[in-house]
Amino acid sequence: MILGQNQYGKAENRVVRITRDGTTHHIKDLNVSVALSGDMEDVHLSGSNAAVLTTDTTKNTVFAFAKEHGIASAEAFGIALARHFVAGQPSIRTARIRLEEYAWARIETPGPRRHSFVRENQETRTAQVTFDGTDWEIVSGLKDLVVLNSTDSEFTGYLKDRYTTLPETRDRILATRVQACWRHASADADWDPVYRQAREHLLGAFAGTYSLSLQQTLYRMGTRVLENCPGIEEIRLSLPNQHHFLVDLEPFGLTNDNEVYHAADRPYGLIEATILREGAEPRIPADMTTLA
Ligand SMILES: O=c1[nH]c(=O)c2[nH]c(=O)[nH]c2[nH]1
């Protein structure tokens, strides 16, 4: 038998690089897949690993390069990595780096602090209209509104039991994919302006809240919408906590001052709650994914 085309590497390294320029932060968010090929007959045929640069090393290299070289663009980052793998190991003849870059737009907030972002072109607007011949129920909303604060988020003081390992943090990334449904008091409203206002207040409260937990941020987001949109009676929010773990770069002799993160996609904390006006009847179901 003959060994045909083969390649190996670590796929889908989700690297987030924050660059802090005073109170203005910049973000680069990539999904990087490394595929190496070269003198790999032995590892397949005899089991010798002597020519193998481990997939684990390729992953570490992605995160270390994010720190050392920064991420100017997907192409520049891919070029630096490919050159490193091919130049660094005689057994590696070809490196193919595939990159996806996720675009973030800045959420502009009053004041000098600029560390809030919204993922571009993600969200979907939703609506559910119910009429039983007498009564109307109009629930508007959105889903997949992805937002991120690169600072002004901490999480401390929580319960600890024998299974708790989470370290307390006074500075973390807070990121979530907002799903929101809001119920209107009447079937007669200016739907588009109200949608725009609700969305703007969700973003404004997310960006403007110094967060002690995602639960607290959620409550502020819902409250801000009710305070500013008098025609809305009730709002329900479902916020997956999209964890960003600080990468340990110490083994490579590098510091990580909240600059390089691994964006983990699962499992995720799921924080959900309804905020209502006093006297309003709770009608949006807890499992509102059925609505959106
Ligand atoms: O904002 C948070 N709320 C939690 O309930 C929680 N739990 C956890 O592990 N991390 C976080 N973060």
mmCIF file of C-alpha atoms and ligand atoms in Angstrom:
data_model
loop_
_atom_site.group_PDB
_atom_site.id
_atom_site.type_symbol
_atom_site.label_atom_id
_atom_site.label_comp_id
_atom_site.label_asym_id
_atom_site.label_seq_id
_atom_site.Cartn_x
_atom_site.Cartn_y
_atom_site.Cartn_z
ATOM 1 C CA MET A 1 0.000 0.000 0.000
ATOM 2 C CA ILE A 2 1.017 3.561 -0.613
ATOM 3 C CA LEU A 3 0.460 6.510 1.710
ATOM 4 C CA GLY A 4 -1.235 9.233 -0.292
ATOM 5 C CA GLN A 5 -1.772 12.900 0.498
ATOM 6 C CA ASN A 6 -1.656 13.570 4.212
ATOM 7 C CA GLN A 7 -1.630 16.585 6.468
ATOM 8 C CA TYR A 8 -2.145 17.336 10.118
ATOM 9 C CA GLY A 9 -2.360 20.234 12.530
ATOM 10 C CA LYS A 10 -4.693 21.943 14.966
ATOM 11 C CA ALA A 11 -7.954 23.167 13.486
ATOM 12 C CA GLU A 12 -10.088 26.082 14.617
ATOM 13 C CA ASN A 13 -7.884 27.915 17.070
ATOM 14 C CA ARG A 14 -10.197 30.681 18.215
ATOM 15 C CA VAL A 15 -7.840 33.483 19.072
ATOM 16 C CA VAL A 16 -8.934 36.922 20.245
ATOM 17 C CA ARG A 17 -6.271 39.622 20.435
ATOM 18 C CA ILE A 18 -7.021 42.807 22.355
ATOM 19 C CA THR A 19 -4.693 45.760 21.904
ATOM 20 C CA ARG A 20 -5.000 48.407 24.584
ATOM 21 C CA ASP A 21 -4.222 51.917 23.480
ATOM 22 C CA GLY A 22 -5.052 53.746 26.719
ATOM 23 C CA THR A 23 -8.796 53.549 27.180
ATOM 24 C CA THR A 24 -9.294 52.754 23.482
ATOM 25 C CA HIS A 25 -9.168 49.041 22.819
ATOM 26 C CA HIS A 26 -8.850 47.281 19.465
ATOM 27 C CA ILE A 27 -9.950 43.733 18.755
ATOM 28 C CA LYS A 28 -8.942 41.041 16.291
ATOM 29 C CA ASP A 29 -10.912 37.830 16.293
ATOM 30 C CA LEU A 30 -9.732 34.899 14.204
ATOM 31 C CA ASN A 31 -10.401 31.236 13.680
ATOM 32 C CA VAL A 32 -7.068 29.752 12.606
ATOM 33 C CA SER A 33 -6.585 26.231 11.248
ATOM 34 C CA VAL A 34 -3.103 24.856 10.717
ATOM 35 C CA ALA A 35 -2.383 21.974 8.327
ATOM 36 C CA LEU A 36 1.216 20.795 7.964
ATOM 37 C CA SER A 37 2.665 18.273 5.557
ATOM 38 C CA GLY A 38 6.108 16.971 4.683
ATOM 39 C CA ASP A 39 8.204 13.978 5.634
ATOM 40 C CA MET A 40 5.424 12.123 7.391
ATOM 41 C CA GLU A 41 5.916 8.610 6.034
ATOM 42 C CA ASP A 42 7.456 7.337 9.277
ATOM 43 C CA VAL A 43 4.742 8.496 11.609
ATOM 44 C CA HIS A 44 2.128 6.747 9.481
ATOM 45 C CA LEU A 45 4.092 3.644 8.525
ATOM 46 C CA SER A 46 6.408 2.863 11.448
ATOM 47 C CA GLY A 47 4.957 4.977 14.220
ATOM 48 C CA SER A 48 8.055 7.097 14.765
ATOM 49 C CA ASN A 49 7.059 10.600 15.846
ATOM 50 C CA ALA A 50 10.513 12.050 15.285
ATOM 51 C CA ALA A 51 9.402 14.276 12.370
ATOM 52 C CA VAL A 52 6.185 15.420 14.020
ATOM 53 C CA LEU A 53 5.761 18.935 15.348
ATOM 54 C CA THR A 54 2.763 18.265 17.574
ATOM 55 C CA THR A 55 -0.646 19.699 16.828
ATOM 56 C CA ASP A 56 -0.534 21.023 20.387
ATOM 57 C CA THR A 57 2.597 23.007 19.511
ATOM 58 C CA THR A 58 0.902 24.440 16.437
ATOM 59 C CA LYS A 59 -1.948 25.635 18.657
ATOM 60 C CA ASN A 60 0.476 27.220 21.134
ATOM 61 C CA THR A 61 2.278 28.919 18.258
ATOM 62 C CA VAL A 62 -0.932 30.566 17.078
ATOM 63 C CA PHE A 63 -1.571 32.094 20.509
ATOM 64 C CA ALA A 64 2.069 33.038 21.118
ATOM 65 C CA PHE A 65 2.288 34.710 17.686
ATOM 66 C CA ALA A 66 -0.845 36.709 18.482
ATOM 67 C CA LYS A 67 1.040 38.121 21.452
ATOM 68 C CA GLU A 68 4.474 38.517 19.866
ATOM 69 C CA HIS A 69 3.550 39.773 16.403
ATOM 70 C CA GLY A 70 -0.005 41.010 16.938
ATOM 71 C CA ILE A 71 -2.626 40.454 14.255
ATOM 72 C CA ALA A 72 -2.400 43.105 11.556
ATOM 73 C CA SER A 73 -4.599 41.132 9.150
ATOM 74 C CA ALA A 74 -5.605 37.531 8.579
ATOM 75 C CA GLU A 75 -3.202 37.287 5.646
ATOM 76 C CA ALA A 76 -0.224 38.781 7.483
ATOM 77 C CA PHE A 77 -0.833 36.512 10.466
ATOM 78 C CA GLY A 78 -1.143 33.441 8.221
ATOM 79 C CA ILE A 79 2.054 34.357 6.363
ATOM 80 C CA ALA A 80 4.012 34.715 9.618
ATOM 81 C CA LEU A 81 2.777 31.344 10.863
ATOM 82 C CA ALA A 82 3.356 29.466 7.593
ATOM 83 C CA ARG A 83 6.861 30.866 7.284
ATOM 84 C CA HIS A 84 7.635 29.877 10.867
ATOM 85 C CA PHE A 85 6.517 26.263 10.466
ATOM 86 C CA VAL A 86 8.288 25.671 7.143
ATOM 87 C CA ALA A 87 11.478 27.530 8.085
ATOM 88 C CA GLY A 88 11.621 26.076 11.573
ATOM 89 C CA GLN A 89 11.470 22.331 10.956
ATOM 90 C CA PRO A 90 13.159 20.498 8.075
ATOM 91 C CA SER A 91 10.458 17.792 8.129
ATOM 92 C CA ILE A 92 7.694 20.341 7.497
ATOM 93 C CA ARG A 93 7.641 21.140 3.769
ATOM 94 C CA THR A 94 4.287 22.819 3.425
ATOM 95 C CA ALA A 95 2.119 24.750 5.839
ATOM 96 C CA ARG A 96 -1.434 25.672 4.937
ATOM 97 C CA ILE A 97 -3.025 28.169 7.277
ATOM 98 C CA ARG A 98 -6.745 28.796 6.896
ATOM 99 C CA LEU A 99 -8.171 31.827 8.603
ATOM 100 C CA GLU A 100 -11.608 33.259 9.205
ATOM 101 C CA GLU A 101 -11.824 36.765 10.570
ATOM 102 C CA TYR A 102 -14.924 37.929 12.415
ATOM 103 C CA ALA A 103 -15.609 41.623 11.960
ATOM 104 C CA TRP A 104 -16.466 43.780 14.958
ATOM 105 C CA ALA A 105 -17.770 47.349 14.892
ATOM 106 C CA ARG A 106 -17.293 49.703 17.802
ATOM 107 C CA ILE A 107 -20.270 50.573 20.001
ATOM 108 C CA GLU A 108 -19.831 54.292 20.506
ATOM 109 C CA THR A 109 -20.493 55.392 24.082
ATOM 110 C CA PRO A 110 -20.260 58.783 25.775
ATOM 111 C CA GLY A 111 -16.934 59.389 27.494
ATOM 112 C CA PRO A 112 -13.391 58.348 26.740
ATOM 113 C CA ARG A 113 -13.729 54.600 27.327
ATOM 114 C CA ARG A 114 -13.886 52.635 24.053
ATOM 115 C CA HIS A 115 -13.910 48.932 24.689
ATOM 116 C CA SER A 116 -17.330 47.816 23.481
ATOM 117 C CA PHE A 117 -17.933 46.046 20.198
ATOM 118 C CA VAL A 118 -20.752 44.487 18.192
ATOM 119 C CA ARG A 119 -20.206 41.735 15.631
ATOM 120 C CA GLU A 120 -21.150 42.900 12.178
ATOM 121 C CA ASN A 121 -24.007 41.432 10.164
ATOM 122 C CA GLN A 122 -25.037 38.773 12.633
ATOM 123 C CA GLU A 123 -28.399 39.667 14.001
ATOM 124 C CA THR A 124 -31.884 38.729 12.921
ATOM 125 C CA ARG A 125 -34.976 40.724 13.779
ATOM 126 C CA THR A 126 -37.928 38.636 14.961
ATOM 127 C CA ALA A 127 -41.660 39.138 15.512
ATOM 128 C CA GLN A 128 -44.596 37.026 16.632
ATOM 129 C CA VAL A 129 -48.168 38.209 16.172
ATOM 130 C CA THR A 130 -51.114 36.407 17.805
ATOM 131 C CA PHE A 131 -54.787 37.317 17.376
ATOM 132 C CA ASP A 132 -57.707 35.351 18.828
ATOM 133 C CA GLY A 133 -60.471 37.475 17.284
ATOM 134 C CA THR A 134 -60.457 39.860 20.254
ATOM 135 C CA ASP A 135 -56.967 40.338 21.615
ATOM 136 C CA TRP A 136 -53.648 40.928 19.969
ATOM 137 C CA GLU A 137 -50.280 39.976 21.317
ATOM 138 C CA ILE A 138 -47.247 41.408 19.545
ATOM 139 C CA VAL A 139 -43.807 40.241 20.591
ATOM 140 C CA SER A 140 -40.820 41.747 18.785
ATOM 141 C CA GLY A 141 -37.204 40.902 19.250
ATOM 142 C CA LEU A 142 -33.834 40.023 17.906
ATOM 143 C CA LYS A 143 -31.400 37.172 18.060
ATOM 144 C CA ASP A 144 -27.708 36.693 17.345
ATOM 145 C CA LEU A 145 -26.703 40.215 18.331
ATOM 146 C CA VAL A 146 -23.126 39.445 19.381
ATOM 147 C CA VAL A 147 -21.463 41.967 21.695
ATOM 148 C CA LEU A 148 -18.208 42.149 23.610
ATOM 149 C CA ASN A 149 -16.655 44.382 26.274
ATOM 150 C CA SER A 150 -12.898 43.960 26.512
ATOM 151 C CA THR A 151 -12.811 45.360 30.064
ATOM 152 C CA ASP A 152 -15.072 46.774 32.809
ATOM 153 C CA SER A 153 -16.267 43.292 33.703
ATOM 154 C CA GLU A 154 -15.431 41.377 36.852
ATOM 155 C CA PHE A 155 -16.795 38.314 38.591
ATOM 156 C CA THR A 156 -16.013 37.772 42.270
ATOM 157 C CA GLY A 157 -17.629 36.925 45.585
ATOM 158 C CA TYR A 158 -19.644 33.920 44.376
ATOM 159 C CA LEU A 159 -20.418 30.754 46.339
ATOM 160 C CA LYS A 160 -17.629 28.228 46.592
ATOM 161 C CA ASP A 161 -18.032 24.546 47.240
ATOM 162 C CA ARG A 162 -15.686 21.593 46.851
ATOM 163 C CA TYR A 163 -16.208 21.555 43.081
ATOM 164 C CA THR A 164 -15.490 25.257 42.530
ATOM 165 C CA THR A 165 -12.277 25.938 40.634
ATOM 166 C CA LEU A 166 -13.163 29.200 38.843
ATOM 167 C CA PRO A 167 -10.685 31.908 39.853
ATOM 168 C CA GLU A 168 -12.142 35.259 40.782
ATOM 169 C CA THR A 169 -11.415 37.959 38.233
ATOM 170 C CA ARG A 170 -11.490 41.737 38.363
ATOM 171 C CA ASP A 171 -10.922 42.210 34.641
ATOM 172 C CA ARG A 172 -12.325 39.857 32.041
ATOM 173 C CA ILE A 173 -13.875 39.902 28.604
ATOM 174 C CA LEU A 174 -17.653 39.892 28.730
ATOM 175 C CA ALA A 175 -19.199 38.602 25.517
ATOM 176 C CA THR A 176 -22.619 37.321 24.645
ATOM 177 C CA ARG A 177 -24.987 36.556 21.795
ATOM 178 C CA VAL A 178 -28.108 38.472 22.732
ATOM 179 C CA GLN A 179 -31.525 37.012 22.206
ATOM 180 C CA ALA A 180 -34.284 39.376 23.289
ATOM 181 C CA CYS A 181 -38.073 39.400 23.014
ATOM 182 C CA TRP A 182 -40.219 42.295 24.064
ATOM 183 C CA ARG A 183 -44.005 42.421 24.311
ATOM 184 C CA HIS A 184 -45.872 45.530 23.271
ATOM 185 C CA ALA A 185 -48.728 46.974 25.309
ATOM 186 C CA SER A 186 -50.819 47.513 22.190
ATOM 187 C CA ALA A 187 -51.116 46.430 18.589
ATOM 188 C CA ASP A 188 -50.651 49.982 17.438
ATOM 189 C CA ALA A 189 -47.032 51.124 17.593
ATOM 190 C CA ASP A 190 -44.345 52.538 15.324
ATOM 191 C CA TRP A 191 -42.702 49.185 14.875
ATOM 192 C CA ASP A 192 -39.485 50.228 13.131
ATOM 193 C CA PRO A 193 -38.548 53.163 15.393
ATOM 194 C CA VAL A 194 -39.389 51.136 18.504
ATOM 195 C CA TYR A 195 -37.217 48.294 17.238
ATOM 196 C CA ARG A 196 -34.332 50.678 16.609
ATOM 197 C CA GLN A 197 -34.722 52.246 20.060
ATOM 198 C CA ALA A 198 -34.891 48.917 21.857
ATOM 199 C CA ARG A 199 -31.796 47.677 20.027
ATOM 200 C CA GLU A 200 -29.936 50.905 20.744
ATOM 201 C CA HIS A 201 -30.758 50.751 24.449
ATOM 202 C CA LEU A 202 -29.741 47.097 24.673
ATOM 203 C CA LEU A 203 -26.382 48.028 23.159
ATOM 204 C CA GLY A 204 -26.043 51.206 25.222
ATOM 205 C CA ALA A 205 -26.706 49.397 28.481
ATOM 206 C CA PHE A 206 -24.360 46.543 27.592
ATOM 207 C CA ALA A 207 -21.570 48.953 26.702
ATOM 208 C CA GLY A 208 -22.215 51.408 29.513
ATOM 209 C CA THR A 209 -22.564 49.033 32.445
ATOM 210 C CA TYR A 210 -19.566 48.254 34.600
ATOM 211 C CA SER A 211 -20.426 44.584 34.994
ATOM 212 C CA LEU A 212 -20.223 42.611 38.231
ATOM 213 C CA SER A 213 -21.939 39.655 36.531
ATOM 214 C CA LEU A 214 -23.738 38.945 33.295
ATOM 215 C CA GLN A 215 -26.925 38.709 35.380
ATOM 216 C CA GLN A 216 -26.464 42.324 36.475
ATOM 217 C CA THR A 217 -25.734 43.436 32.917
ATOM 218 C CA LEU A 218 -28.850 41.601 31.718
ATOM 219 C CA TYR A 219 -31.016 43.367 34.285
ATOM 220 C CA ARG A 220 -29.627 46.758 33.237
ATOM 221 C CA MET A 221 -30.230 46.001 29.569
ATOM 222 C CA GLY A 222 -33.859 45.037 30.142
ATOM 223 C CA THR A 223 -34.485 47.931 32.501
ATOM 224 C CA ARG A 224 -33.002 50.430 30.062
ATOM 225 C CA VAL A 225 -35.365 49.271 27.314
ATOM 226 C CA LEU A 226 -38.433 49.535 29.579
ATOM 227 C CA GLU A 227 -37.356 52.974 30.824
ATOM 228 C CA ASN A 228 -36.985 54.337 27.298
ATOM 229 C CA CYS A 229 -39.717 52.536 25.370
ATOM 230 C CA PRO A 230 -43.032 53.265 27.098
ATOM 231 C CA GLY A 231 -45.004 50.956 24.781
ATOM 232 C CA ILE A 232 -43.095 47.876 25.911
ATOM 233 C CA GLU A 233 -44.533 45.952 28.866
ATOM 234 C CA GLU A 234 -42.154 43.066 29.257
ATOM 235 C CA ILE A 235 -38.774 41.990 27.909
ATOM 236 C CA ARG A 236 -37.043 38.646 28.154
ATOM 237 C CA LEU A 237 -33.338 38.210 27.569
ATOM 238 C CA SER A 238 -31.337 35.075 26.964
ATOM 239 C CA LEU A 239 -27.605 35.687 27.219
ATOM 240 C CA PRO A 240 -25.096 32.900 26.667
ATOM 241 C CA ASN A 241 -21.855 33.822 28.405
ATOM 242 C CA GLN A 242 -19.284 33.385 25.655
ATOM 243 C CA HIS A 243 -16.241 32.654 27.756
ATOM 244 C CA HIS A 244 -12.869 34.054 26.768
ATOM 245 C CA PHE A 245 -10.029 32.408 28.646
ATOM 246 C CA LEU A 246 -6.733 34.196 29.087
ATOM 247 C CA VAL A 247 -4.074 32.032 27.422
ATOM 248 C CA ASP A 248 -1.142 31.055 29.634
ATOM 249 C CA LEU A 249 1.873 32.301 27.664
ATOM 250 C CA GLU A 250 4.303 31.923 30.547
ATOM 251 C CA PRO A 251 5.754 28.614 29.250
ATOM 252 C CA PHE A 252 6.924 30.613 26.198
ATOM 253 C CA GLY A 253 8.487 33.360 28.308
ATOM 254 C CA LEU A 254 5.704 35.787 27.392
ATOM 255 C CA THR A 255 3.406 37.877 29.547
ATOM 256 C CA ASN A 256 -0.290 38.145 28.865
ATOM 257 C CA ASP A 257 -1.670 41.405 30.164
ATOM 258 C CA ASN A 258 -5.254 40.691 29.083
ATOM 259 C CA GLU A 259 -4.217 40.644 25.434
ATOM 260 C CA VAL A 260 -4.570 37.096 24.085
ATOM 261 C CA TYR A 261 -7.678 35.021 24.739
ATOM 262 C CA HIS A 262 -9.042 31.685 23.712
ATOM 263 C CA ALA A 263 -12.676 32.135 22.696
ATOM 264 C CA ALA A 264 -14.353 28.929 23.848
ATOM 265 C CA ASP A 265 -17.656 28.184 22.145
ATOM 266 C CA ARG A 266 -19.012 25.555 24.543
ATOM 267 C CA PRO A 267 -20.045 24.844 27.183
ATOM 268 C CA TYR A 268 -21.348 28.298 27.950
ATOM 269 C CA GLY A 269 -23.110 29.877 30.903
ATOM 270 C CA LEU A 270 -26.691 30.663 29.971
ATOM 271 C CA ILE A 271 -28.177 33.636 31.802
ATOM 272 C CA GLU A 272 -31.870 34.324 31.213
ATOM 273 C CA ALA A 273 -34.464 36.574 32.828
ATOM 274 C CA THR A 274 -37.620 38.562 32.216
ATOM 275 C CA ILE A 275 -37.929 42.201 33.251
ATOM 276 C CA LEU A 276 -41.455 43.584 33.589
ATOM 277 C CA ARG A 277 -43.159 46.819 34.380
ATOM 278 C CA GLU A 278 -44.845 46.769 37.759
ATOM 279 C CA GLY A 279 -48.315 45.284 37.347
ATOM 280 C CA ALA A 280 -47.550 43.782 33.928
ATOM 281 C CA GLU A 281 -48.494 40.173 33.369
ATOM 282 C CA PRO A 282 -45.597 37.858 32.522
ATOM 283 C CA ARG A 283 -46.538 36.369 29.182
ATOM 284 C CA ILE A 284 -43.302 35.739 27.293
ATOM 285 C CA PRO A 285 -42.518 32.054 27.793
ATOM 286 C CA ALA A 286 -39.299 31.099 29.589
ATOM 287 C CA ASP A 287 -38.295 29.060 26.569
ATOM 288 C CA MET A 288 -38.564 31.918 24.136
ATOM 289 C CA THR A 289 -36.356 30.208 21.581
ATOM 290 C CA THR A 290 -39.749 28.975 20.383
ATOM 291 C CA LEU A 291 -40.470 32.610 19.488
ATOM 292 C CA ALA A 292 -37.285 33.516 17.702
HETATM 293 O O1 LIG B 1 -21.382 36.664 34.955
HETATM 294 C C1 LIG B 1 -21.298 35.490 35.344
HETATM 295 N N1 LIG B 1 -22.333 34.923 36.023
HETATM 296 C C2 LIG B 1 -22.292 33.631 36.496
HETATM 297 O O2 LIG B 1 -23.271 33.135 37.115
HETATM 298 C C3 LIG B 1 -21.123 32.903 36.221
HETATM 299 N N2 LIG B 1 -20.746 31.638 36.509
HETATM 300 C C4 LIG B 1 -19.495 31.466 36.000
HETATM 301 O O3 LIG B 1 -18.845 30.393 36.060
HETATM 302 N N3 LIG B 1 -19.062 32.603 35.388
HETATM 303 C C5 LIG B 1 -20.058 33.515 35.510
HETATM 304 N N4 LIG B 1 -20.168 34.786 35.081
#
